[in-house]
Amino acid sequence: MPQTITRGYKTLLDEANAKIETLPAADAIALHGREDVVFVDLRDPRELEREGRLPGAVHCPRGMLEFWVDPESPYHKPVFAQDKTFVFFCAGGWRSALSAATAQDMGLKPVAHVQGGFTAWKKAGGPIDGGEPPEL
């Protein structure tokens, strides 16, 4: 008998987006470089190599988020203990919505995520380091 999923990813995303702040890419770009804001890149290392990086962003693989945020965890990262605003992003905004909601549920605040993720950031003209050159 197949599994019966009662709350799919669309429901989880709707629930996450209902309780977190979502920043359009242009608003996120306006925050870039501020001392009181930490951008958190949740993408896989292969995505970073292929697409490039947001300058100054902290890379936190999605699978490590809860362990890096919690000061009781042996994997805790001090960056998450700072009194700053944490802006999460991924490639398209799904992982970042779920991550921002999780971090907020854990007590991290304030948090937000970038609507449309790194893809929207690039389209809006946000700064990027690296990435593979486009195919000619």
CSV table of N, CA and C in Angstrom, one decimal:
chain,number,residue,atom,x,y,z
A,1,MET,N,0.8,-1.2,0.0
A,1,MET,CA,0.0,0.0,0.0
A,1,MET,C,0.9,1.2,0.0
A,2,PRO,N,0.6,2.2,-0.9
A,2,PRO,CA,1.4,3.4,-0.9
A,2,PRO,C,1.2,4.3,0.3
A,3,GLN,N,2.2,5.1,0.5
A,3,GLN,CA,2.1,6.1,1.6
A,3,GLN,C,1.0,7.1,1.3
A,4,THR,N,0.4,7.6,2.3
A,4,THR,CA,-0.6,8.7,2.2
A,4,THR,C,-0.1,10.0,2.8
A,5,ILE,N,0.3,10.9,2.0
A,5,ILE,CA,0.9,12.2,2.5
A,5,ILE,C,-0.3,13.1,2.8
A,6,THR,N,-0.4,13.5,4.0
A,6,THR,CA,-1.6,14.3,4.5
A,6,THR,C,-1.3,15.8,4.4
A,7,ARG,N,0.0,16.2,4.5
A,7,ARG,CA,0.4,17.6,4.4
A,7,ARG,C,1.6,17.6,3.4
A,8,GLY,N,1.3,18.0,2.2
A,8,GLY,CA,2.3,18.0,1.2
A,8,GLY,C,3.2,19.3,1.3
A,9,TYR,N,4.1,19.4,0.4
A,9,TYR,CA,5.0,20.6,0.4
A,9,TYR,C,4.3,21.9,0.2
A,10,LYS,N,3.2,21.9,-0.6
A,10,LYS,CA,2.5,23.1,-0.9
A,10,LYS,C,1.9,23.6,0.4
A,11,THR,N,1.3,22.7,1.2
A,11,THR,CA,0.7,23.1,2.5
A,11,THR,C,1.8,23.6,3.4
A,12,LEU,N,2.9,22.9,3.5
A,12,LEU,CA,4.0,23.3,4.3
A,12,LEU,C,4.5,24.7,3.9
A,13,LEU,N,4.6,25.0,2.6
A,13,LEU,CA,5.1,26.3,2.2
A,13,LEU,C,4.0,27.4,2.5
A,14,ASP,N,2.7,27.1,2.3
A,14,ASP,CA,1.7,28.0,2.6
A,14,ASP,C,1.7,28.4,4.1
A,15,GLU,N,1.9,27.4,5.0
A,15,GLU,CA,2.0,27.6,6.4
A,15,GLU,C,3.2,28.4,6.8
A,16,ALA,N,4.3,28.1,6.2
A,16,ALA,CA,5.6,28.8,6.5
A,16,ALA,C,5.4,30.3,6.0
A,17,ASN,N,5.0,30.5,4.8
A,17,ASN,CA,4.8,31.9,4.3
A,17,ASN,C,3.8,32.7,5.0
A,18,ALA,N,2.9,32.1,5.7
A,18,ALA,CA,1.9,32.8,6.4
A,18,ALA,C,2.4,33.4,7.7
A,19,LYS,N,3.6,32.9,8.2
A,19,LYS,CA,4.1,33.3,9.5
A,19,LYS,C,5.5,34.0,9.4
A,20,ILE,N,6.0,34.1,8.2
A,20,ILE,CA,7.3,34.7,8.1
A,20,ILE,C,7.3,35.9,7.3
A,21,GLU,N,8.3,36.8,7.4
A,21,GLU,CA,8.4,37.9,6.5
A,21,GLU,C,9.1,37.5,5.2
A,22,THR,N,8.4,37.9,4.1
A,22,THR,CA,8.9,37.6,2.7
A,22,THR,C,9.4,38.9,2.1
A,23,LEU,N,10.6,38.9,1.7
A,23,LEU,CA,11.2,40.1,1.0
A,23,LEU,C,11.3,40.0,-0.5
A,24,PRO,N,10.7,40.9,-1.2
A,24,PRO,CA,11.0,40.9,-2.7
A,24,PRO,C,12.5,41.1,-2.9
A,25,ALA,N,13.0,40.6,-4.0
A,25,ALA,CA,14.4,40.7,-4.2
A,25,ALA,C,15.0,42.1,-4.1
A,26,ALA,N,14.3,43.1,-4.6
A,26,ALA,CA,14.7,44.5,-4.6
A,26,ALA,C,14.9,45.0,-3.1
A,27,ASP,N,14.0,44.6,-2.2
A,27,ASP,CA,14.1,44.9,-0.8
A,27,ASP,C,15.3,44.2,-0.2
A,28,ALA,N,15.5,43.0,-0.5
A,28,ALA,CA,16.6,42.2,0.0
A,28,ALA,C,17.9,42.9,-0.5
A,29,ILE,N,18.0,43.3,-1.7
A,29,ILE,CA,19.2,43.9,-2.3
A,29,ILE,C,19.5,45.2,-1.5
A,30,ALA,N,18.5,45.9,-1.1
A,30,ALA,CA,18.6,47.2,-0.4
A,30,ALA,C,19.2,46.9,1.0
A,31,LEU,N,19.0,45.7,1.6
A,31,LEU,CA,19.6,45.4,2.9
A,31,LEU,C,21.0,44.9,2.8
A,32,HIS,N,21.5,44.5,1.6
A,32,HIS,CA,22.8,43.9,1.4
A,32,HIS,C,23.9,44.8,1.9
A,33,GLY,N,24.8,44.3,2.6
A,33,GLY,CA,25.9,45.1,3.1
A,33,GLY,C,25.7,45.8,4.4
A,34,ARG,N,24.5,45.8,5.0
A,34,ARG,CA,24.3,46.3,6.3
A,34,ARG,C,24.9,45.5,7.4
A,35,GLU,N,25.4,46.1,8.4
A,35,GLU,CA,26.1,45.4,9.5
A,35,GLU,C,25.1,44.6,10.3
A,36,ASP,N,23.9,45.0,10.3
A,36,ASP,CA,22.9,44.3,11.2
A,36,ASP,C,22.1,43.3,10.5
A,37,VAL,N,22.5,42.8,9.3
A,37,VAL,CA,21.8,41.8,8.5
A,37,VAL,C,22.8,40.7,8.1
A,38,VAL,N,22.4,39.5,8.3
A,38,VAL,CA,23.1,38.3,7.8
A,38,VAL,C,22.3,37.6,6.8
A,39,PHE,N,22.9,37.5,5.6
A,39,PHE,CA,22.2,36.6,4.6
A,39,PHE,C,22.7,35.2,4.7
A,40,VAL,N,21.8,34.3,4.7
A,40,VAL,CA,22.1,32.9,4.9
A,40,VAL,C,21.7,32.1,3.6
A,41,ASP,N,22.7,31.5,3.0
A,41,ASP,CA,22.6,30.8,1.7
A,41,ASP,C,22.4,29.3,2.0
A,42,LEU,N,21.2,28.8,1.7
A,42,LEU,CA,20.9,27.4,2.1
A,42,LEU,C,21.2,26.4,0.9
A,43,ARG,N,21.7,26.9,-0.2
A,43,ARG,CA,21.9,26.1,-1.4
A,43,ARG,C,23.0,25.0,-1.2
A,44,ASP,N,22.9,24.0,-2.0
A,44,ASP,CA,23.9,22.9,-2.0
A,44,ASP,C,25.2,23.5,-2.6
A,45,PRO,N,26.3,23.0,-2.1
A,45,PRO,CA,27.6,23.5,-2.6
A,45,PRO,C,27.7,23.5,-4.2
A,46,ARG,N,27.1,22.5,-4.8
A,46,ARG,CA,27.2,22.4,-6.3
A,46,ARG,C,26.4,23.6,-6.9
A,47,GLU,N,25.3,24.0,-6.3
A,47,GLU,CA,24.6,25.2,-6.7
A,47,GLU,C,25.4,26.5,-6.6
A,48,LEU,N,26.2,26.6,-5.6
A,48,LEU,CA,27.1,27.7,-5.3
A,48,LEU,C,28.1,27.8,-6.4
A,49,GLU,N,28.7,26.7,-6.7
A,49,GLU,CA,29.7,26.6,-7.8
A,49,GLU,C,29.2,27.0,-9.1
A,50,ARG,N,28.0,26.5,-9.4
A,50,ARG,CA,27.4,26.6,-10.7
A,50,ARG,C,26.8,28.1,-10.9
A,51,GLU,N,26.1,28.5,-9.9
A,51,GLU,CA,25.3,29.8,-10.1
A,51,GLU,C,26.0,31.0,-9.5
A,52,GLY,N,27.0,30.8,-8.6
A,52,GLY,CA,27.7,31.9,-8.0
A,52,GLY,C,27.1,32.1,-6.6
A,53,ARG,N,27.7,33.1,-5.9
A,53,ARG,CA,27.4,33.4,-4.5
A,53,ARG,C,27.0,34.8,-4.3
A,54,LEU,N,26.2,35.0,-3.2
A,54,LEU,CA,25.9,36.4,-2.8
A,54,LEU,C,27.0,36.8,-1.9
A,55,PRO,N,27.7,37.9,-2.3
A,55,PRO,CA,28.9,38.3,-1.5
A,55,PRO,C,28.5,38.6,-0.1
A,56,GLY,N,29.4,38.0,0.8
A,56,GLY,CA,29.2,38.2,2.2
A,56,GLY,C,28.2,37.2,2.9
A,57,ALA,N,27.5,36.4,2.1
A,57,ALA,CA,26.5,35.5,2.7
A,57,ALA,C,27.2,34.4,3.4
A,58,VAL,N,26.5,33.9,4.5
A,58,VAL,CA,27.0,32.7,5.2
A,58,VAL,C,26.3,31.5,4.5
A,59,HIS,N,27.2,30.5,4.2
A,59,HIS,CA,26.6,29.3,3.6
A,59,HIS,C,26.3,28.3,4.8
A,60,CYS,N,25.0,28.0,4.8
A,60,CYS,CA,24.5,27.0,5.8
A,60,CYS,C,23.7,25.9,5.0
A,61,PRO,N,24.3,24.8,4.7
A,61,PRO,CA,23.5,23.7,4.0
A,61,PRO,C,22.2,23.5,4.8
A,62,ARG,N,21.1,23.3,4.0
A,62,ARG,CA,19.8,23.2,4.6
A,62,ARG,C,19.7,22.1,5.7
A,63,GLY,N,20.4,21.0,5.4
A,63,GLY,CA,20.4,19.9,6.4
A,63,GLY,C,21.0,20.2,7.7
A,64,MET,N,21.8,21.3,7.8
A,64,MET,CA,22.5,21.6,9.1
A,64,MET,C,21.8,22.7,9.8
A,65,LEU,N,20.8,23.4,9.3
A,65,LEU,CA,20.3,24.6,9.9
A,65,LEU,C,19.9,24.5,11.4
A,66,GLU,N,19.1,23.5,11.7
A,66,GLU,CA,18.7,23.4,13.1
A,66,GLU,C,19.8,23.2,14.0
A,67,PHE,N,20.9,22.4,13.6
A,67,PHE,CA,22.0,22.1,14.4
A,67,PHE,C,22.9,23.3,14.5
A,68,TRP,N,23.0,24.2,13.5
A,68,TRP,CA,23.9,25.3,13.6
A,68,TRP,C,23.2,26.5,14.4
A,69,VAL,N,21.9,26.5,14.4
A,69,VAL,CA,21.2,27.6,15.1
A,69,VAL,C,21.2,27.4,16.6
A,70,ASP,N,21.0,26.1,17.0
A,70,ASP,CA,20.8,25.8,18.4
A,70,ASP,C,22.1,25.9,19.2
A,71,PRO,N,22.2,26.8,20.2
A,71,PRO,CA,23.5,26.9,21.0
A,71,PRO,C,23.8,25.6,21.8
A,72,GLU,N,22.8,24.8,22.0
A,72,GLU,CA,23.0,23.5,22.7
A,72,GLU,C,23.6,22.4,21.9
A,73,SER,N,23.6,22.6,20.6
A,73,SER,CA,24.1,21.6,19.6
A,73,SER,C,25.6,21.7,19.6
A,74,PRO,N,26.3,20.5,19.4
A,74,PRO,CA,27.7,20.5,19.2
A,74,PRO,C,28.1,21.1,17.9
A,75,TYR,N,27.2,21.3,17.0
A,75,TYR,CA,27.5,21.9,15.7
A,75,TYR,C,27.2,23.4,15.6
A,76,HIS,N,26.7,24.0,16.7
A,76,HIS,CA,26.3,25.4,16.8
A,76,HIS,C,27.4,26.3,16.1
A,77,LYS,N,26.9,27.3,15.3
A,77,LYS,CA,27.8,28.3,14.7
A,77,LYS,C,27.5,29.6,15.4
A,78,PRO,N,28.5,30.3,15.9
A,78,PRO,CA,28.3,31.6,16.6
A,78,PRO,C,27.6,32.7,15.8
A,79,VAL,N,27.7,32.6,14.4
A,79,VAL,CA,27.0,33.6,13.6
A,79,VAL,C,25.5,33.7,13.9
A,80,PHE,N,24.9,32.5,14.3
A,80,PHE,CA,23.5,32.5,14.6
A,80,PHE,C,23.2,33.0,16.1
A,81,ALA,N,24.2,33.3,16.8
A,81,ALA,CA,24.0,33.9,18.2
A,81,ALA,C,24.0,35.4,18.2
A,82,GLN,N,24.3,36.0,17.0
A,82,GLN,CA,24.4,37.5,16.9
A,82,GLN,C,23.0,38.1,16.9
A,83,ASP,N,22.9,39.3,17.4
A,83,ASP,CA,21.7,40.1,17.5
A,83,ASP,C,21.6,40.8,16.2
A,84,LYS,N,21.2,40.1,15.1
A,84,LYS,CA,21.0,40.6,13.8
A,84,LYS,C,19.8,40.1,13.1
A,85,THR,N,19.4,40.6,12.0
A,85,THR,CA,18.3,40.1,11.2
A,85,THR,C,18.9,39.1,10.2
A,86,PHE,N,18.3,37.9,10.2
A,86,PHE,CA,18.7,36.8,9.3
A,86,PHE,C,17.8,36.7,8.1
A,87,VAL,N,18.4,36.8,6.9
A,87,VAL,CA,17.6,36.8,5.7
A,87,VAL,C,18.1,35.5,5.0
A,88,PHE,N,17.2,34.5,4.9
A,88,PHE,CA,17.5,33.2,4.3
A,88,PHE,C,17.1,33.3,2.8
A,89,PHE,N,17.9,32.5,2.0
A,89,PHE,CA,17.6,32.4,0.6
A,89,PHE,C,18.1,31.0,0.1
A,90,CYS,N,17.5,30.6,-1.0
A,90,CYS,CA,17.9,29.3,-1.7
A,90,CYS,C,17.8,29.7,-3.1
A,91,ALA,N,17.6,28.7,-4.0
A,91,ALA,CA,17.5,29.0,-5.4
A,91,ALA,C,16.2,29.7,-5.8
A,92,GLY,N,15.1,29.2,-5.3
A,92,GLY,CA,13.8,29.7,-5.8
A,92,GLY,C,12.8,30.1,-4.7
A,93,GLY,N,13.2,30.0,-3.4
A,93,GLY,CA,12.4,30.5,-2.3
A,93,GLY,C,11.6,29.5,-1.6
A,94,TRP,N,11.7,28.2,-1.9
A,94,TRP,CA,11.0,27.2,-1.2
A,94,TRP,C,11.7,26.7,0.1
A,95,ARG,N,13.0,26.3,-0.1
A,95,ARG,CA,13.8,25.9,1.0
A,95,ARG,C,13.9,27.0,2.0
A,96,SER,N,14.1,28.3,1.5
A,96,SER,CA,14.3,29.4,2.4
A,96,SER,C,13.0,29.7,3.2
A,97,ALA,N,11.8,29.6,2.6
A,97,ALA,CA,10.6,29.8,3.4
A,97,ALA,C,10.5,28.8,4.5
A,98,LEU,N,10.7,27.5,4.2
A,98,LEU,CA,10.7,26.5,5.3
A,98,LEU,C,11.8,26.7,6.3
A,99,SER,N,12.9,27.1,5.9
A,99,SER,CA,14.0,27.4,6.8
A,99,SER,C,13.8,28.6,7.7
A,100,ALA,N,13.3,29.6,7.1
A,100,ALA,CA,13.0,30.8,8.0
A,100,ALA,C,11.9,30.5,9.0
A,101,ALA,N,10.9,29.7,8.6
A,101,ALA,CA,9.9,29.4,9.5
A,101,ALA,C,10.4,28.5,10.7
A,102,THR,N,11.3,27.5,10.3
A,102,THR,CA,11.9,26.7,11.3
A,102,THR,C,12.8,27.5,12.3
A,103,ALA,N,13.6,28.3,11.7
A,103,ALA,CA,14.5,29.2,12.6
A,103,ALA,C,13.7,30.1,13.5
A,104,GLN,N,12.6,30.6,13.0
A,104,GLN,CA,11.7,31.5,13.8
A,104,GLN,C,11.0,30.6,14.9
A,105,ASP,N,10.6,29.4,14.5
A,105,ASP,CA,10.0,28.5,15.5
A,105,ASP,C,11.0,28.2,16.6
A,106,MET,N,12.3,28.1,16.3
A,106,MET,CA,13.3,27.8,17.2
A,106,MET,C,13.6,29.0,18.1
A,107,GLY,N,13.2,30.2,17.8
A,107,GLY,CA,13.4,31.4,18.6
A,107,GLY,C,14.3,32.4,17.9
A,108,LEU,N,14.9,32.1,16.8
A,108,LEU,CA,15.8,33.1,16.1
A,108,LEU,C,14.9,34.2,15.5
A,109,LYS,N,15.3,35.4,15.8
A,109,LYS,CA,14.5,36.6,15.3
A,109,LYS,C,15.4,37.8,15.3
A,110,PRO,N,15.1,38.7,14.4
A,110,PRO,CA,14.1,38.6,13.3
A,110,PRO,C,14.6,37.8,12.1
A,111,VAL,N,13.7,37.1,11.4
A,111,VAL,CA,14.1,36.4,10.2
A,111,VAL,C,13.2,36.8,9.1
A,112,ALA,N,13.7,36.6,7.9
A,112,ALA,CA,12.9,36.8,6.7
A,112,ALA,C,13.5,35.9,5.6
A,113,HIS,N,12.8,35.8,4.5
A,113,HIS,CA,13.4,35.1,3.3
A,113,HIS,C,13.2,35.9,2.1
A,114,VAL,N,14.0,35.6,1.0
A,114,VAL,CA,14.0,36.3,-0.2
A,114,VAL,C,13.0,35.6,-1.2
A,115,GLN,N,11.9,36.3,-1.5
A,115,GLN,CA,10.9,35.7,-2.5
A,115,GLN,C,11.6,35.5,-3.8
A,116,GLY,N,11.5,34.2,-4.3
A,116,GLY,CA,12.1,33.9,-5.5
A,116,GLY,C,13.6,33.5,-5.4
A,117,GLY,N,14.2,33.6,-4.2
A,117,GLY,CA,15.5,33.2,-4.0
A,117,GLY,C,16.6,33.8,-4.8
A,118,PHE,N,17.7,33.1,-5.0
A,118,PHE,CA,18.9,33.6,-5.7
A,118,PHE,C,18.5,33.9,-7.1
A,119,THR,N,17.6,33.2,-7.7
A,119,THR,CA,17.2,33.4,-9.1
A,119,THR,C,16.6,34.8,-9.2
A,120,ALA,N,15.7,35.2,-8.3
A,120,ALA,CA,15.1,36.5,-8.3
A,120,ALA,C,16.2,37.6,-8.0
A,121,TRP,N,17.1,37.3,-7.1
A,121,TRP,CA,18.2,38.2,-6.7
A,121,TRP,C,19.0,38.5,-8.0
A,122,LYS,N,19.3,37.5,-8.8
A,122,LYS,CA,20.1,37.7,-10.0
A,122,LYS,C,19.3,38.6,-11.0
A,123,LYS,N,18.0,38.2,-11.2
A,123,LYS,CA,17.2,38.9,-12.1
A,123,LYS,C,17.0,40.4,-11.7
A,124,ALA,N,17.0,40.7,-10.4
A,124,ALA,CA,16.9,42.1,-9.9
A,124,ALA,C,18.2,42.8,-10.0
A,125,GLY,N,19.3,42.2,-10.4
A,125,GLY,CA,20.6,42.9,-10.5
A,125,GLY,C,21.4,42.9,-9.2
A,126,GLY,N,21.1,42.0,-8.3
A,126,GLY,CA,21.9,41.9,-7.1
A,126,GLY,C,23.3,41.5,-7.3
A,127,PRO,N,24.2,41.9,-6.5
A,127,PRO,CA,25.6,41.5,-6.7
A,127,PRO,C,25.8,40.0,-6.5
A,128,ILE,N,26.8,39.4,-7.4
A,128,ILE,CA,27.1,38.0,-7.4
A,128,ILE,C,28.6,37.8,-7.5
A,129,ASP,N,29.1,36.9,-6.8
A,129,ASP,CA,30.5,36.5,-7.0
A,129,ASP,C,30.5,35.1,-7.6
A,130,GLY,N,31.4,35.0,-8.6
A,130,GLY,CA,31.6,33.6,-9.2
A,130,GLY,C,30.5,33.1,-10.1
A,131,GLY,N,30.5,31.8,-10.1
A,131,GLY,CA,29.5,31.1,-11.0
A,131,GLY,C,30.2,30.7,-12.3
A,132,GLU,N,29.6,29.8,-13.0
A,132,GLU,CA,30.1,29.4,-14.3
A,132,GLU,C,29.7,30.4,-15.3
A,133,PRO,N,30.6,30.7,-16.3
A,133,PRO,CA,30.2,31.7,-17.4
A,133,PRO,C,29.0,31.1,-18.2
A,134,PRO,N,28.2,32.0,-18.7
A,134,PRO,CA,27.1,31.5,-19.5
A,134,PRO,C,27.5,30.8,-20.8
A,135,GLU,N,26.8,29.9,-21.2
A,135,GLU,CA,27.1,29.2,-22.5
A,135,GLU,C,26.9,30.1,-23.7
A,136,LEU,N,27.8,30.1,-24.6
A,136,LEU,CA,27.7,31.0,-25.8
A,136,LEU,C,27.1,30.3,-26.9
